[in-house]
Coordinates of N, CA, C and O and ligand atoms in Angstrom, one line a residue:
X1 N 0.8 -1.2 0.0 CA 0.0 0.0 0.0 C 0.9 1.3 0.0 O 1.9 1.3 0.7
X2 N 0.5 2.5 -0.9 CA 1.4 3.9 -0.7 C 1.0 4.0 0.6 O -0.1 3.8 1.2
X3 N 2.2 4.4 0.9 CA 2.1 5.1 2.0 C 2.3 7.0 2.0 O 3.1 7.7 1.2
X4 N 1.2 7.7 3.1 CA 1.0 8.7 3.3 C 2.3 9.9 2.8 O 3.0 10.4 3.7
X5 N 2.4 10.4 1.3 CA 4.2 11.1 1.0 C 4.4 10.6 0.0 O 4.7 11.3 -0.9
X6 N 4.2 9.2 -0.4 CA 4.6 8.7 -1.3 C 4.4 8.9 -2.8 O 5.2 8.6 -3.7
X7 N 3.2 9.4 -2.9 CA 2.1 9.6 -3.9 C 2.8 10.3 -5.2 O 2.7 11.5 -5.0
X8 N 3.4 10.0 -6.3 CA 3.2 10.7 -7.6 C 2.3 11.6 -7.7 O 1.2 11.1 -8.0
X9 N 2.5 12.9 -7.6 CA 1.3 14.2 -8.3 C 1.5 13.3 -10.1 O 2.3 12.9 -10.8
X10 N -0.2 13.5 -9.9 CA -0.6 12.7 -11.9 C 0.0 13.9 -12.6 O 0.7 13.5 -13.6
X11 N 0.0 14.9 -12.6 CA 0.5 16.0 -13.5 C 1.6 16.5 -14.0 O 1.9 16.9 -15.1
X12 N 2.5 16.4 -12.5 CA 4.0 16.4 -12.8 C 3.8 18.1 -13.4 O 2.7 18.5 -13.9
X13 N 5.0 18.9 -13.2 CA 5.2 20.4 -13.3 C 6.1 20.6 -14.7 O 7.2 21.1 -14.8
X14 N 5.3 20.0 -15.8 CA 5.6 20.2 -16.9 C 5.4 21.6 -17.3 O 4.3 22.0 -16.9
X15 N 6.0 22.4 -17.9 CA 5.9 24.1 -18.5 C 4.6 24.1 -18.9 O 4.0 25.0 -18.2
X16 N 3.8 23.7 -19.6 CA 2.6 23.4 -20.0 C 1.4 22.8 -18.9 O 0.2 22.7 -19.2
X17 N 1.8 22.4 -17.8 CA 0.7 21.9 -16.7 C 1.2 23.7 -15.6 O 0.2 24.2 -15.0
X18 N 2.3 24.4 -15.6 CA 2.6 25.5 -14.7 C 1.5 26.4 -15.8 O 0.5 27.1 -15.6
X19 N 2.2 26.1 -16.5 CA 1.2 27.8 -17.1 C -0.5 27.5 -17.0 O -1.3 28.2 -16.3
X20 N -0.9 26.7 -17.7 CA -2.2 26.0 -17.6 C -2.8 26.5 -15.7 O -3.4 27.5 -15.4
X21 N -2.2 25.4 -14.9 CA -2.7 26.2 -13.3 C -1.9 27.3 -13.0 O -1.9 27.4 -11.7
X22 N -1.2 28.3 -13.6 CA -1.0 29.6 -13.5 C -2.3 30.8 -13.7 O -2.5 31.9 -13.2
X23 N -2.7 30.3 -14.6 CA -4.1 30.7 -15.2 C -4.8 31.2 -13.7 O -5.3 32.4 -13.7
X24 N -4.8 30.4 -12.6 CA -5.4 30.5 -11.5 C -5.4 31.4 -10.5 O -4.5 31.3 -9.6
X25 N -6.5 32.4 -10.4 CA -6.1 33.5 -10.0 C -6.8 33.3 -8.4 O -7.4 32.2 -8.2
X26 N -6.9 34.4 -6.8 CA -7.8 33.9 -5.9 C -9.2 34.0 -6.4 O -10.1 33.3 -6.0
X27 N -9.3 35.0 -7.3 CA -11.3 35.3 -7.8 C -10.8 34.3 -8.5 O -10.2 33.8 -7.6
X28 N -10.7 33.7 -9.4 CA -11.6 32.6 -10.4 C -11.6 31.2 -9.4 O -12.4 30.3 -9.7
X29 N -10.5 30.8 -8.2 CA -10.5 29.7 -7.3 C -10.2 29.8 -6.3 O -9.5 29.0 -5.8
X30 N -10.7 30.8 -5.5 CA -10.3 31.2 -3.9 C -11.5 32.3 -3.8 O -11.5 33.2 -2.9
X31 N -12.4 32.4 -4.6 CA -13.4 33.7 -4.2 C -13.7 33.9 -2.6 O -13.4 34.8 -1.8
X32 N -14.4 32.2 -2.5 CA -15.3 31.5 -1.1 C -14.2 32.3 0.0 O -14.6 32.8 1.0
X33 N -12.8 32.3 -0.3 CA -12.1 32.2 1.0 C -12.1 34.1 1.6 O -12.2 34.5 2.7
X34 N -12.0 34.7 0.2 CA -11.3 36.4 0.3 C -12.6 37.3 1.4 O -12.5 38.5 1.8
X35 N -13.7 36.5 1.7 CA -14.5 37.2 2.8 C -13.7 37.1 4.3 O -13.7 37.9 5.2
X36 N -13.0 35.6 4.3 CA -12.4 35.9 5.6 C -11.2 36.3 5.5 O -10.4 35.8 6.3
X37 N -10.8 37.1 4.7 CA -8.7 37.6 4.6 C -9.2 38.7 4.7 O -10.3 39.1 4.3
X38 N -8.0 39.5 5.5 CA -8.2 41.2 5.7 C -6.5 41.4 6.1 O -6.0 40.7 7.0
X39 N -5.9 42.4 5.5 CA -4.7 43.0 6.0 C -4.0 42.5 7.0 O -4.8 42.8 7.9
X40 N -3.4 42.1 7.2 CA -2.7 41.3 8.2 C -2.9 39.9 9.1 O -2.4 39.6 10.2
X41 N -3.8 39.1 8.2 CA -4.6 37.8 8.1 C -3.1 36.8 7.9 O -2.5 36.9 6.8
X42 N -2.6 36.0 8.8 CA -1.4 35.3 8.4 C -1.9 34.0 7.6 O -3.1 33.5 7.6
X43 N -1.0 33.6 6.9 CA -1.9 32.6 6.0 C -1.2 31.5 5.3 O -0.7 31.9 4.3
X44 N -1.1 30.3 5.5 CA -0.3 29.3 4.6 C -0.9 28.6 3.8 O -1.9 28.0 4.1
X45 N -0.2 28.7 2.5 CA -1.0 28.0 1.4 C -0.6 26.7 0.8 O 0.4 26.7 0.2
X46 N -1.0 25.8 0.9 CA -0.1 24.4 1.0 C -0.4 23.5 -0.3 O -1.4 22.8 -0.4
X47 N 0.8 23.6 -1.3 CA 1.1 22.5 -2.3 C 0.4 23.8 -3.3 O -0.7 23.8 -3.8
X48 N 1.3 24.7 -3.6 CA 1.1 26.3 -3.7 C 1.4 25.9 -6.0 O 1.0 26.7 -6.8
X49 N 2.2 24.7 -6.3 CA 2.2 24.5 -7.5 C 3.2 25.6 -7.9 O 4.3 25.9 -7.4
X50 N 2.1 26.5 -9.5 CA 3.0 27.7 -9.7 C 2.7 28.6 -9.1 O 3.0 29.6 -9.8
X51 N 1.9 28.9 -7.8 CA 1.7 30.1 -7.1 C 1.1 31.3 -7.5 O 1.7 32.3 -7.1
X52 N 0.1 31.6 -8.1 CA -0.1 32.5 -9.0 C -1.4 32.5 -7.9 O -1.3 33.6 -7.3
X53 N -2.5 31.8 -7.3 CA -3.4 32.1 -6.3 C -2.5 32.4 -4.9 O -3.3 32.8 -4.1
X54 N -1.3 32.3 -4.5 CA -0.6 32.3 -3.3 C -0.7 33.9 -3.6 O -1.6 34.7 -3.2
X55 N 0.6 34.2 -4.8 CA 0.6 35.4 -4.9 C -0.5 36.3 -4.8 O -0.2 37.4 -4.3
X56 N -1.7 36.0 -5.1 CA -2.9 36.9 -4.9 C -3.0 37.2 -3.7 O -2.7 38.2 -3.2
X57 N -3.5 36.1 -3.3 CA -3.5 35.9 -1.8 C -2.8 37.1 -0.6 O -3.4 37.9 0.2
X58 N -1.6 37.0 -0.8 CA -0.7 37.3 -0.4 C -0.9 38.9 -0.8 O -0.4 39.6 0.0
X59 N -1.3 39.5 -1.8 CA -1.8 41.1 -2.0 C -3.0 41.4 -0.8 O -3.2 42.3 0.0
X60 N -3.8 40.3 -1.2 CA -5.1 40.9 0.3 C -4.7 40.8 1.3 O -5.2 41.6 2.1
X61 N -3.6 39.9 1.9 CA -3.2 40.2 3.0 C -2.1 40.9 4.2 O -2.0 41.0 5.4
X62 N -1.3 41.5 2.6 CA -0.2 42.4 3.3 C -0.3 43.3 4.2 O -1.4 43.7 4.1
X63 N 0.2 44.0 5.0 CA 2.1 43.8 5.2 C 1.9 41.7 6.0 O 2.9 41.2 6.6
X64 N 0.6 41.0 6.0 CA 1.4 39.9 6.9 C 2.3 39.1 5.9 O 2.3 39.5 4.7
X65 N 3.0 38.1 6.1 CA 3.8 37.4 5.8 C 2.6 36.3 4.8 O 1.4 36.6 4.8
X66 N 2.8 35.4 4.1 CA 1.5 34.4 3.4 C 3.4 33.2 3.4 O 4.6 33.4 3.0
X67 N 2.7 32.2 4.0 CA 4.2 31.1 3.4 C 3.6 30.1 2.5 O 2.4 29.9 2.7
X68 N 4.2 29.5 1.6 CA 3.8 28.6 1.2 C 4.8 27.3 1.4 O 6.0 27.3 1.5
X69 N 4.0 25.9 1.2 CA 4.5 24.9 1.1 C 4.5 23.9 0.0 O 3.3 23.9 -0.5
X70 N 5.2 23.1 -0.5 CA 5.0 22.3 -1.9 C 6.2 21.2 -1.9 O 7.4 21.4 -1.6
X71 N 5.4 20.2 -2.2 CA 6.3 18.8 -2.2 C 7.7 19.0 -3.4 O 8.7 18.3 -3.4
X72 N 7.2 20.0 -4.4 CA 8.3 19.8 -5.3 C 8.9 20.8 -6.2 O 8.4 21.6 -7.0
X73 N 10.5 20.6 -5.8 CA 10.9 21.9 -6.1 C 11.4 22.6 -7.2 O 12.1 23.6 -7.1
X74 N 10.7 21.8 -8.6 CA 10.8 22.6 -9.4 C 9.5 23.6 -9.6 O 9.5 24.7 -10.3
X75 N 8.3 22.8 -8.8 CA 7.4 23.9 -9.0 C 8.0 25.3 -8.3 O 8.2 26.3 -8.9
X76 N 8.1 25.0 -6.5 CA 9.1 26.1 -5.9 C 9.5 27.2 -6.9 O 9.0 28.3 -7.1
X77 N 11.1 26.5 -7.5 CA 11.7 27.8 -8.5 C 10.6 27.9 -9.2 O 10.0 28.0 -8.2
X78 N 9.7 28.1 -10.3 CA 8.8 28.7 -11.1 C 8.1 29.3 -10.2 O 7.6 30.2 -10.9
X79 N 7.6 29.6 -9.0 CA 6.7 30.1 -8.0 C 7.5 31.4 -7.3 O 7.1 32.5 -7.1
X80 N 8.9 30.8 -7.0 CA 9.7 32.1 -6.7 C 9.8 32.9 -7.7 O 9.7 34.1 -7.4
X81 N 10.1 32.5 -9.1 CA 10.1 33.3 -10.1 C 9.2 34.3 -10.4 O 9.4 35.5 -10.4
X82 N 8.1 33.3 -10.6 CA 6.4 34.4 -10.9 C 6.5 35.5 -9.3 O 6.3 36.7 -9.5
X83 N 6.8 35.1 -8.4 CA 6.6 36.2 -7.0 C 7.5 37.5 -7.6 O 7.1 38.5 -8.0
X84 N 8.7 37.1 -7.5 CA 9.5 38.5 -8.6 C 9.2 39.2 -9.2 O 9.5 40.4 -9.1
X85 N 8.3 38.4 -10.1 CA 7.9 38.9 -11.8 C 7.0 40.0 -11.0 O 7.2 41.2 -11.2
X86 N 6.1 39.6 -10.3 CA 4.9 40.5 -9.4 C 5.0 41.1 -8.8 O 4.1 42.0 -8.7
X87 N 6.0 41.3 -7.8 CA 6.9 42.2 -7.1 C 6.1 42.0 -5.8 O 5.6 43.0 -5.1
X88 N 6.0 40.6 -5.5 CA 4.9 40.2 -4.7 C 6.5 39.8 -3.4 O 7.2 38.8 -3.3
X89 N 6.5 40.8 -2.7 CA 7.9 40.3 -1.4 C 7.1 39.8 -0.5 O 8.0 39.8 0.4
X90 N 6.0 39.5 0.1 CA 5.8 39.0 1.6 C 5.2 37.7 1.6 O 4.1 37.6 2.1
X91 N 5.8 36.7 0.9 CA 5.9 35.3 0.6 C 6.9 35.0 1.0 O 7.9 35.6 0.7
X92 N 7.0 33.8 1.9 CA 8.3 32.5 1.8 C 7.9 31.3 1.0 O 6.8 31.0 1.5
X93 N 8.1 30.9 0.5 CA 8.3 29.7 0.0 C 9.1 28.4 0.4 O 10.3 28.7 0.0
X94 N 9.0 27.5 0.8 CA 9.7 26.4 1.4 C 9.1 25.0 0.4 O 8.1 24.9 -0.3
X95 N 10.5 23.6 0.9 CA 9.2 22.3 0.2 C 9.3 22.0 1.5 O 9.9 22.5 2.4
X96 N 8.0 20.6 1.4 CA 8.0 20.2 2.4 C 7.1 19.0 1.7 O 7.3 18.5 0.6
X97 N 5.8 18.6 3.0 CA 4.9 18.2 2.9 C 3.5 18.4 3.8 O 3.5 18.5 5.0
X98 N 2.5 18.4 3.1 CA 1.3 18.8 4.2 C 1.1 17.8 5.2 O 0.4 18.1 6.2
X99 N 1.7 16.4 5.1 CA 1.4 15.8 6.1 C 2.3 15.9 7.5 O 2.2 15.3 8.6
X100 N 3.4 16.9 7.0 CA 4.2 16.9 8.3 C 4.9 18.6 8.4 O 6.1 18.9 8.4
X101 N 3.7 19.6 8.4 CA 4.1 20.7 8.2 C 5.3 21.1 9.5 O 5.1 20.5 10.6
X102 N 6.2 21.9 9.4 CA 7.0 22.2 9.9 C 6.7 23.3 10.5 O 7.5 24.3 10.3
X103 N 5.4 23.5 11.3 CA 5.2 24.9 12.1 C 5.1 23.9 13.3 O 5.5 22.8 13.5
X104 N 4.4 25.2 14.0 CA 3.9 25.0 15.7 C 2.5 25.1 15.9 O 2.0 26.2 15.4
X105 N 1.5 24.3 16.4 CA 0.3 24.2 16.2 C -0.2 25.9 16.5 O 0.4 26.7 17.1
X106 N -1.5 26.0 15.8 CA -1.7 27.3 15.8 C -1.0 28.3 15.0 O -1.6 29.3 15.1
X107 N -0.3 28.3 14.5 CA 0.7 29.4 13.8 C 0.0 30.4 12.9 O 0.2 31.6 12.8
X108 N -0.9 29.3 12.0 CA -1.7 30.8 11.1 C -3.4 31.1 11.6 O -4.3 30.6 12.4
X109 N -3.2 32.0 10.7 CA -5.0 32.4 10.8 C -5.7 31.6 10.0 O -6.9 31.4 10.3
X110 N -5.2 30.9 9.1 CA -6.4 31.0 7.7 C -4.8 29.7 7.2 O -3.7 30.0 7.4
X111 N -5.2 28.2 6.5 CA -4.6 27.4 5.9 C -5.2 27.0 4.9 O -6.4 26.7 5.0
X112 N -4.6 27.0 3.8 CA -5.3 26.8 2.2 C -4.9 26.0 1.8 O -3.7 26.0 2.0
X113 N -5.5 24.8 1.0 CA -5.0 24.4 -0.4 C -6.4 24.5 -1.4 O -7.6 24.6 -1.2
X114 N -5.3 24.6 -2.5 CA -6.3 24.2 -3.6 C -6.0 23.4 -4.6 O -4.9 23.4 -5.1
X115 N -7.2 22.5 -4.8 CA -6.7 21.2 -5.9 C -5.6 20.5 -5.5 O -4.6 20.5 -6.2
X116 N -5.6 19.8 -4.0 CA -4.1 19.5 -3.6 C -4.5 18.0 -2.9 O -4.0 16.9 -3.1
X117 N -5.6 18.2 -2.0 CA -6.0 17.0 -1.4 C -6.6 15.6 -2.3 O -6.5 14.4 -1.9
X118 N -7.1 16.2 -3.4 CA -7.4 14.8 -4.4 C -5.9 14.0 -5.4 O -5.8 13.2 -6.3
X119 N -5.1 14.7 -4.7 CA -4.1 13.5 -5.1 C -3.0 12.8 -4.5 O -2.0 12.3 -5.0
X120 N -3.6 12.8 -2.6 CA -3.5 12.4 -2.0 C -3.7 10.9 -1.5 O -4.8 10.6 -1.8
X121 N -3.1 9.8 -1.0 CA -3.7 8.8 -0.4 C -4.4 8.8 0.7 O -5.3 7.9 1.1
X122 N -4.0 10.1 1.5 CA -5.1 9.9 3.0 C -5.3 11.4 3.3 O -4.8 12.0 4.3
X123 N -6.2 11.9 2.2 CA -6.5 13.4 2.4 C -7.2 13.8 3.8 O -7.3 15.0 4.0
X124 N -7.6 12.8 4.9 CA -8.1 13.2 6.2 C -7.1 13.4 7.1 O -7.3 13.9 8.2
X125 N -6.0 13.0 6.7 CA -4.8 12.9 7.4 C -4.4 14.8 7.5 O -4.5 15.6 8.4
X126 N -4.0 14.8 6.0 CA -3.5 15.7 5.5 C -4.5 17.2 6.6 O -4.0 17.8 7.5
X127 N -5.6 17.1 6.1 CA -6.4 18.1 6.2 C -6.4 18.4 7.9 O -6.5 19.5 8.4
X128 N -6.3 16.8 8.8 CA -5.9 16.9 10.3 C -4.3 17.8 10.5 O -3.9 18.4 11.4
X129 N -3.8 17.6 9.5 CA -2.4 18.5 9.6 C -2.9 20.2 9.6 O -2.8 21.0 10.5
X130 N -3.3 20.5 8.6 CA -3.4 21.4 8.3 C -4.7 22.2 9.4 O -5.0 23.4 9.7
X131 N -5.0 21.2 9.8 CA -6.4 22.2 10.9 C -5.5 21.9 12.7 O -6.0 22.0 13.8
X132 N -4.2 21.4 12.5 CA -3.5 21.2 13.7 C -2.7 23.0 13.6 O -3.0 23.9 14.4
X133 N -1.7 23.2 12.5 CA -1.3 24.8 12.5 C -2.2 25.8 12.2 O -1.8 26.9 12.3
X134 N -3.4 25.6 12.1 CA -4.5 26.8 11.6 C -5.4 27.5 13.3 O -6.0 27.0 14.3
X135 N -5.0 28.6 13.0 CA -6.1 29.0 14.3 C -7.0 29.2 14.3 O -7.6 29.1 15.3
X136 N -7.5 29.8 12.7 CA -9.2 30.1 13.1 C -10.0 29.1 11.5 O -10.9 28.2 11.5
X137 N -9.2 29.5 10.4 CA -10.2 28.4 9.3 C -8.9 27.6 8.3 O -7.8 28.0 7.8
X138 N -9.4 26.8 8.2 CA -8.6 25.5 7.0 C -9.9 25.5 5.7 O -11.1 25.3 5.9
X139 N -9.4 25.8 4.8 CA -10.0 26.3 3.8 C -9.4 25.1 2.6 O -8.2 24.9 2.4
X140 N -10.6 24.4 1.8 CA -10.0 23.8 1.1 C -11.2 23.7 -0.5 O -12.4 23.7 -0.5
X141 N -10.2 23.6 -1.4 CA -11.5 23.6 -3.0 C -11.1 22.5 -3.7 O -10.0 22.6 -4.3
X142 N -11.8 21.1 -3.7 CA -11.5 20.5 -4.1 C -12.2 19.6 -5.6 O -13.1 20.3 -6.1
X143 N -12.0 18.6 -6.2 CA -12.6 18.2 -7.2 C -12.7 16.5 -6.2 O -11.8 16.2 -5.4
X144 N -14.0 15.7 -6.6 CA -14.2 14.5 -6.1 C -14.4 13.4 -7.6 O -15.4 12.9 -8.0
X145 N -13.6 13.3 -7.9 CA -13.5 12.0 -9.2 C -14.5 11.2 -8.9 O -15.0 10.8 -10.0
X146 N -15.2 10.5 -7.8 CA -15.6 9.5 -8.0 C -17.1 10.5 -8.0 O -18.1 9.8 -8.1
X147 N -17.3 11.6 -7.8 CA -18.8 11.6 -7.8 C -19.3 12.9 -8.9 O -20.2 13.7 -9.1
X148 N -18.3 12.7 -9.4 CA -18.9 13.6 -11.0 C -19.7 13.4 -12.1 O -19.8 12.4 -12.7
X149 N -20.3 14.7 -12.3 CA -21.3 14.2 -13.2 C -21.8 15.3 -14.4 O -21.9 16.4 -13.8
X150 N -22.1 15.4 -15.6 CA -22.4 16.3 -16.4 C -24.3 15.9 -17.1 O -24.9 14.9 -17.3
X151 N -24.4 17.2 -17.3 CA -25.7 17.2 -18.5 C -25.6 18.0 -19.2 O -25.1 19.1 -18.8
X152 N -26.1 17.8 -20.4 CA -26.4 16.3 -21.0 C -25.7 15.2 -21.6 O -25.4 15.4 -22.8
X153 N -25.2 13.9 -21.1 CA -24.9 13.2 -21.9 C -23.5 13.6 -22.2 O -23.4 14.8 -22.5
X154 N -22.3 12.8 -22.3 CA -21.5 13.4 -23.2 C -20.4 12.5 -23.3 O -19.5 12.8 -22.6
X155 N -20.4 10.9 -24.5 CA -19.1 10.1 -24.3 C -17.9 10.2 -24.2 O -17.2 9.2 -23.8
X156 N -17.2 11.7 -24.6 CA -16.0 11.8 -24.8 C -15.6 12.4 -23.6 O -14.4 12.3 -23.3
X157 N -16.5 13.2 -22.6 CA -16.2 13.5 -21.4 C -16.1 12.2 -20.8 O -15.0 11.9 -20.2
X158 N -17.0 11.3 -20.7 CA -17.0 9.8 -20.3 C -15.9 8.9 -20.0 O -15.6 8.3 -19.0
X159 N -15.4 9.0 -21.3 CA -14.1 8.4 -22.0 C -12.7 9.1 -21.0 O -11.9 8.6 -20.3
X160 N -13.0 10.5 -21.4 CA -11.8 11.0 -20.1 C -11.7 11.1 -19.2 O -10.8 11.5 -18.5
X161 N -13.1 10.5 -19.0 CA -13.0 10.5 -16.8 C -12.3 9.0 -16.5 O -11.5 8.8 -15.6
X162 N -12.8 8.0 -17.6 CA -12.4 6.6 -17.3 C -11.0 6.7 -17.5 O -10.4 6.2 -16.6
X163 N -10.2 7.3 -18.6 CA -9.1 7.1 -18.5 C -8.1 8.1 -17.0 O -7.2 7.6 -16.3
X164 N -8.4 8.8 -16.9 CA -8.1 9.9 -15.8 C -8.1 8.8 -14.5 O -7.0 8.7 -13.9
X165 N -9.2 8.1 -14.2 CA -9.6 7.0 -13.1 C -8.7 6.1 -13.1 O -8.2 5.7 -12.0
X166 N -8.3 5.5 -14.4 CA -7.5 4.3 -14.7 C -5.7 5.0 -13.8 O -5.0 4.4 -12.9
X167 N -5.3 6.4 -14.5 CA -4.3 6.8 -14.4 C -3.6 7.3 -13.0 O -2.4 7.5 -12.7
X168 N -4.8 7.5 -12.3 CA -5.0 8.0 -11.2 C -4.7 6.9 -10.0 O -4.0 7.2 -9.0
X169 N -5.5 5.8 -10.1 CA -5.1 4.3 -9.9 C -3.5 4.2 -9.8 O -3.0 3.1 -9.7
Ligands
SAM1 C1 -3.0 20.6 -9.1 S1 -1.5 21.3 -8.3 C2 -2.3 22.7 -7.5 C3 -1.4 23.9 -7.4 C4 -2.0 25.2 -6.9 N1 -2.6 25.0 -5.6 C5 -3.0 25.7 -7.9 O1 -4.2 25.4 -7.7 O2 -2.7 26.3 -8.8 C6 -1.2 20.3 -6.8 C7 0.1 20.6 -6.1 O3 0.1 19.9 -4.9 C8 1.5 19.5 -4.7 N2 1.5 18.4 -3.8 C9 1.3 17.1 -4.0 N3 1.4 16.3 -2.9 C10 1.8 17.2 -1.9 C11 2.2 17.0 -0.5 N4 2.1 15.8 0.0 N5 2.5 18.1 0.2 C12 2.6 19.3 -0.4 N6 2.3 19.5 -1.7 C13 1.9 18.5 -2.5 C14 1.9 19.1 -6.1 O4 3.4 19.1 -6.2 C15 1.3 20.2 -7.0 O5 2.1 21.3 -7.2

């Protein structure tokens, strides 16, 4: 059985999978969260990819600090990059893992991921990590593979969920 770390991300940080979830801004995938961020809201964003929602993030909440975390560090360099490019300075960036974050319980206000826990083996784990450093909300937007559904009708959406299922396996 994998064990909890072990997991292959299915997408891998191909230049074409960064830019694709770079696209990702906090309004088009973090709207839900920006009622509870306000100016100095401390905030860790966890499995941050190419950071392009951290960076947002991290504009509603300045002067606090926003850290992020991510299993892999080529996403990292492209994430530190884009922060530059934006002139976004009150970000850290670290790797790690969300199952064994390297704070002190309590540390932030507000703990994020997005699109992080479904490619997980024991996303209740994970999510007990992340509501262990959080002080007041653990915020998470996820997608659920096994309970999707479209209308009307559509084989080739069909076709790509089975293979997605198969690869995901
Ligand atoms: C689909 S990407 C989402 C990136 C970003 N949150 C976004 O929405 O643009 C998922 C990210 O989670 C990271 N990840 C996977 N397993 C992780 C783990 N155990 N701890 C931290 N990050 C992890 C992957 O490396 C990948 O960059």
């Amino acid at each position: 059985m994998t064990r909890p770390g072990d997991e292959n991300y299915l997408h891998g940080h191909h230049a074409s999978v960064l830019a694709a979830h770079g696209a990702r801004t906090a309004e088009n995938s973090a709207a839900y969260l920006l009622p509870h961020l306000a100016p100095g809201t401390s905030l860790l964003d966890v499995g941050f990819g190419p950071g392009s929602i951290t960076a947002d993030l991290a504009k509603v909440v300045a002067p606090a600090e926003v850290v992020g975390i991510e299993a892999a560090p080529d996403a990292l360099a492209a994430a530190q990059a884009l922060m530059e490019a934006r002139g976004v300075d009150n970000v850290t960036l670290r790797t790690g893992s969300v199952y064994e974050l390297p704070f002190e319980d309590g540390s932030f206000d507000v703990v994020h991921c997005h699109q992080v826990l479904q490619y997980l083996t024991d996303p209740p784990a994970a999510l007990r990590e992340m509501a262990r450093v959080a002080r007041r909300v653990v915020a998470a937007r996820e997608v659920d593979y096994a309970v999707m559904h479209w209308y009307p009708p559509n084989p080739g959406m069909e076709d790509w969920l089975d293979s997605y299922r198969s690869a995901a396996r």
